[in-house]
């Protein structure tokens, strides 16, 4: 996977319960067998807590 994209992010976070912290999202992505790059991207987000998938997407893709 060259660059993470919103569709891959949605697949990675399928079934996540919000609000969620970054570590919960990383574990969800791993359970969903997300690409290693996607898991890394989520684990390095600057925010620690997210109120919904839209907030994760904003944090991951802002400035890209």
GROMACS .gro file of N, CA and C in nm:
model
  192
    1UNK      N    1   0.086  -0.118   0.000
    1UNK     CA    2   0.000   0.000   0.000
    1UNK      C    3   0.089   0.122   0.000
    2UNK      N    4   0.077   0.206  -0.100
    2UNK     CA    5   0.160   0.324  -0.111
    2UNK      C    6   0.125   0.427  -0.005
    3UNK      N    7   0.006   0.478  -0.010
    3UNK     CA    8  -0.042   0.577   0.087
    3UNK      C    9  -0.175   0.529   0.141
    4UNK      N   10  -0.195   0.545   0.271
    4UNK     CA   11  -0.328   0.510   0.324
    4UNK      C   12  -0.435   0.597   0.258
    5UNK      N   13  -0.553   0.539   0.238
    5UNK     CA   14  -0.663   0.616   0.181
    5UNK      C   15  -0.787   0.596   0.269
    6UNK      N   16  -0.886   0.683   0.253
    6UNK     CA   17  -1.004   0.677   0.339
    6UNK      C   18  -1.078   0.544   0.338
    7UNK      N   19  -1.082   0.477   0.224
    7UNK     CA   20  -1.153   0.350   0.217
    7UNK      C   21  -1.078   0.245   0.299
    8UNK      N   22  -0.946   0.241   0.287
    8UNK     CA   23  -0.867   0.148   0.366
    8UNK      C   24  -0.881   0.178   0.515
    9UNK      N   25  -0.890   0.306   0.550
    9UNK     CA   26  -0.909   0.344   0.690
    9UNK      C   27  -1.043   0.292   0.741
   10UNK      N   28  -1.148   0.307   0.662
   10UNK     CA   29  -1.280   0.258   0.702
   10UNK      C   30  -1.278   0.107   0.726
   11UNK      N   31  -1.210   0.034   0.637
   11UNK     CA   32  -1.199  -0.111   0.653
   11UNK      C   33  -1.121  -0.145   0.779
   12UNK      N   34  -1.014  -0.072   0.804
   12UNK     CA   35  -0.929  -0.098   0.920
   12UNK      C   36  -1.004  -0.077   1.051
   13UNK      N   37  -1.093   0.022   1.053
   13UNK     CA   38  -1.162   0.058   1.177
   13UNK      C   39  -1.304   0.002   1.187
   14UNK      N   40  -1.338  -0.090   1.099
   14UNK     CA   41  -1.470  -0.150   1.102
   14UNK      C   42  -1.498  -0.212   1.239
   15UNK      N   43  -1.611  -0.176   1.295
   15UNK     CA   44  -1.650  -0.230   1.424
   15UNK      C   45  -1.598  -0.154   1.544
   16UNK      N   46  -1.522  -0.048   1.522
   16UNK     CA   47  -1.469   0.031   1.634
   16UNK      C   48  -1.583   0.101   1.708
   17UNK      N   49  -1.571   0.109   1.838
   17UNK     CA   50  -1.669   0.181   1.921
   17UNK      C   51  -1.609   0.316   1.960
   18UNK      N   52  -1.690   0.419   1.944
   18UNK     CA   53  -1.644   0.555   1.976
   18UNK      C   54  -1.723   0.611   2.093
   19UNK      N   55  -1.664   0.699   2.172
   19UNK     CA   56  -1.528   0.749   2.160
   19UNK      C   57  -1.427   0.637   2.185
   20UNK      N   58  -1.310   0.653   2.121
   20UNK     CA   59  -1.204   0.552   2.132
   20UNK      C   60  -1.070   0.622   2.144
   21UNK      N   61  -0.979   0.557   2.216
   21UNK     CA   62  -0.845   0.615   2.220
   21UNK      C   63  -0.761   0.551   2.110
   22UNK      N   64  -0.647   0.609   2.087
   22UNK     CA   65  -0.559   0.567   1.977
   22UNK      C   66  -0.524   0.419   1.989
   23UNK      N   67  -0.493   0.372   2.110
   23UNK     CA   68  -0.455   0.232   2.128
   23UNK      C   69  -0.569   0.137   2.092
   24UNK      N   70  -0.692   0.174   2.126
   24UNK     CA   71  -0.808   0.091   2.089
   24UNK      C   72  -0.821   0.083   1.937
   25UNK      N   73  -0.797   0.195   1.870
   25UNK     CA   74  -0.808   0.195   1.724
   25UNK      C   75  -0.698   0.110   1.660
   26UNK      N   76  -0.579   0.114   1.717
   26UNK     CA   77  -0.469   0.030   1.667
   26UNK      C   78  -0.507  -0.117   1.680
   27UNK      N   79  -0.561  -0.155   1.796
   27UNK     CA   80  -0.601  -0.294   1.818
   27UNK      C   81  -0.713  -0.336   1.722
   28UNK      N   82  -0.808  -0.246   1.698
   28UNK     CA   83  -0.916  -0.275   1.603
   28UNK      C   84  -0.859  -0.296   1.463
   29UNK      N   85  -0.768  -0.210   1.423
   29UNK     CA   86  -0.707  -0.223   1.290
   29UNK      C   87  -0.632  -0.356   1.278
   30UNK      N   88  -0.561  -0.395   1.381
   30UNK     CA   89  -0.489  -0.523   1.378
   30UNK      C   90  -0.586  -0.639   1.368
   31UNK      N   91  -0.697  -0.634   1.445
   31UNK     CA   92  -0.797  -0.741   1.438
   31UNK      C   93  -0.858  -0.751   1.300
   32UNK      N   94  -0.871  -0.635   1.233
   32UNK     CA   95  -0.928  -0.632   1.098
   32UNK      C   96  -0.825  -0.661   0.990
   33UNK      N   97  -0.705  -0.702   1.034
   33UNK     CA   98  -0.596  -0.737   0.942
   33UNK      C   99  -0.561  -0.622   0.847
   34UNK      N  100  -0.558  -0.502   0.904
   34UNK     CA  101  -0.520  -0.384   0.825
   34UNK      C  102  -0.373  -0.393   0.785
   35UNK      N  103  -0.342  -0.330   0.676
   35UNK     CA  104  -0.205  -0.321   0.628
   35UNK      C  105  -0.115  -0.263   0.738
   36UNK      N  106   0.008  -0.312   0.746
   36UNK     CA  107   0.102  -0.266   0.848
   36UNK      C  108   0.122  -0.115   0.845
   37UNK      N  109   0.125  -0.057   0.726
   37UNK     CA  110   0.142   0.088   0.711
   37UNK      C  111   0.024   0.162   0.774
   38UNK      N  112  -0.097   0.111   0.755
   38UNK     CA  113  -0.216   0.174   0.812
   38UNK      C  114  -0.210   0.168   0.965
   39UNK      N  115  -0.172   0.054   1.020
   39UNK     CA  116  -0.161   0.040   1.165
   39UNK      C  117  -0.058   0.140   1.218
   40UNK      N  118   0.053   0.153   1.149
   40UNK     CA  119   0.158   0.250   1.190
   40UNK      C  120   0.105   0.392   1.186
   41UNK      N  121   0.033   0.425   1.080
   41UNK     CA  122  -0.022   0.561   1.067
   41UNK      C  123  -0.116   0.592   1.184
   42UNK      N  124  -0.204   0.498   1.216
   42UNK     CA  125  -0.298   0.519   1.326
   42UNK      C  126  -0.223   0.532   1.458
   43UNK      N  127  -0.122   0.449   1.478
   43UNK     CA  128  -0.050   0.451   1.605
   43UNK      C  129   0.031   0.579   1.625
   44UNK      N  130   0.059   0.651   1.518
   44UNK     CA  131   0.137   0.774   1.529
   44UNK      C  132   0.053   0.902   1.520
   45UNK      N  133  -0.079   0.889   1.526
   45UNK     CA  134  -0.163   1.008   1.524
   45UNK      C  135  -0.135   1.093   1.648
   46UNK      N  136  -0.137   1.224   1.632
   46UNK     CA  137  -0.105   1.312   1.745
   46UNK      C  138  -0.216   1.317   1.849
   47UNK      N  139  -0.341   1.302   1.806
   47UNK     CA  140  -0.451   1.302   1.901
   47UNK      C  141  -0.454   1.168   1.975
   48UNK      N  142  -0.503   1.171   2.098
   48UNK     CA  143  -0.507   1.048   2.177
   48UNK      C  144  -0.647   0.990   2.186
   49UNK      N  145  -0.749   1.071   2.158
   49UNK     CA  146  -0.889   1.026   2.172
   49UNK      C  147  -0.970   1.079   2.054
   50UNK      N  148  -1.061   0.996   2.006
   50UNK     CA  149  -1.141   1.031   1.889
   50UNK      C  150  -1.289   1.006   1.917
   51UNK      N  151  -1.373   1.104   1.877
   51UNK     CA  152  -1.516   1.093   1.900
   51UNK      C  153  -1.589   1.017   1.790
   52UNK      N  154  -1.525   0.997   1.676
   52UNK     CA  155  -1.589   0.925   1.566
   52UNK      C  156  -1.492   0.901   1.453
   53UNK      N  157  -1.532   0.819   1.357
   53UNK     CA  158  -1.443   0.787   1.245
   53UNK      C  159  -1.405   0.910   1.162
   54UNK      N  160  -1.494   1.008   1.156
   54UNK     CA  161  -1.462   1.130   1.082
   54UNK      C  162  -1.344   1.203   1.145
   55UNK      N  163  -1.334   1.198   1.278
   55UNK     CA  164  -1.223   1.265   1.347
   55UNK      C  165  -1.091   1.192   1.320
   56UNK      N  166  -1.097   1.060   1.311
   56UNK     CA  167  -0.977   0.983   1.279
   56UNK      C  168  -0.931   1.018   1.137
   57UNK      N  169  -1.027   1.023   1.046
   57UNK     CA  170  -0.995   1.055   0.907
   57UNK      C  171  -0.934   1.195   0.896
   58UNK      N  172  -0.992   1.292   0.966
   58UNK     CA  173  -0.937   1.427   0.964
   58UNK      C  174  -0.792   1.427   1.015
   59UNK      N  175  -0.768   1.358   1.125
   59UNK     CA  176  -0.635   1.356   1.185
   59UNK      C  177  -0.534   1.287   1.093
   60UNK      N  178  -0.576   1.181   1.027
   60UNK     CA  179  -0.485   1.104   0.942
   60UNK      C  180  -0.454   1.173   0.811
   61UNK      N  181  -0.552   1.240   0.753
   61UNK     CA  182  -0.534   1.295   0.619
   61UNK      C  183  -0.512   1.445   0.613
   62UNK      N  184  -0.517   1.515   0.725
   62UNK     CA  185  -0.493   1.661   0.720
   62UNK      C  186  -0.349   1.685   0.676
   63UNK      N  187  -0.334   1.774   0.585
   63UNK     CA  188  -0.201   1.811   0.538
   63UNK      C  189  -0.138   1.712   0.443
   64UNK      N  190  -0.213   1.611   0.398
   64UNK     CA  191  -0.155   1.515   0.303
   64UNK      C  192  -0.203   1.543   0.164
   0.00000   0.00000   0.00000
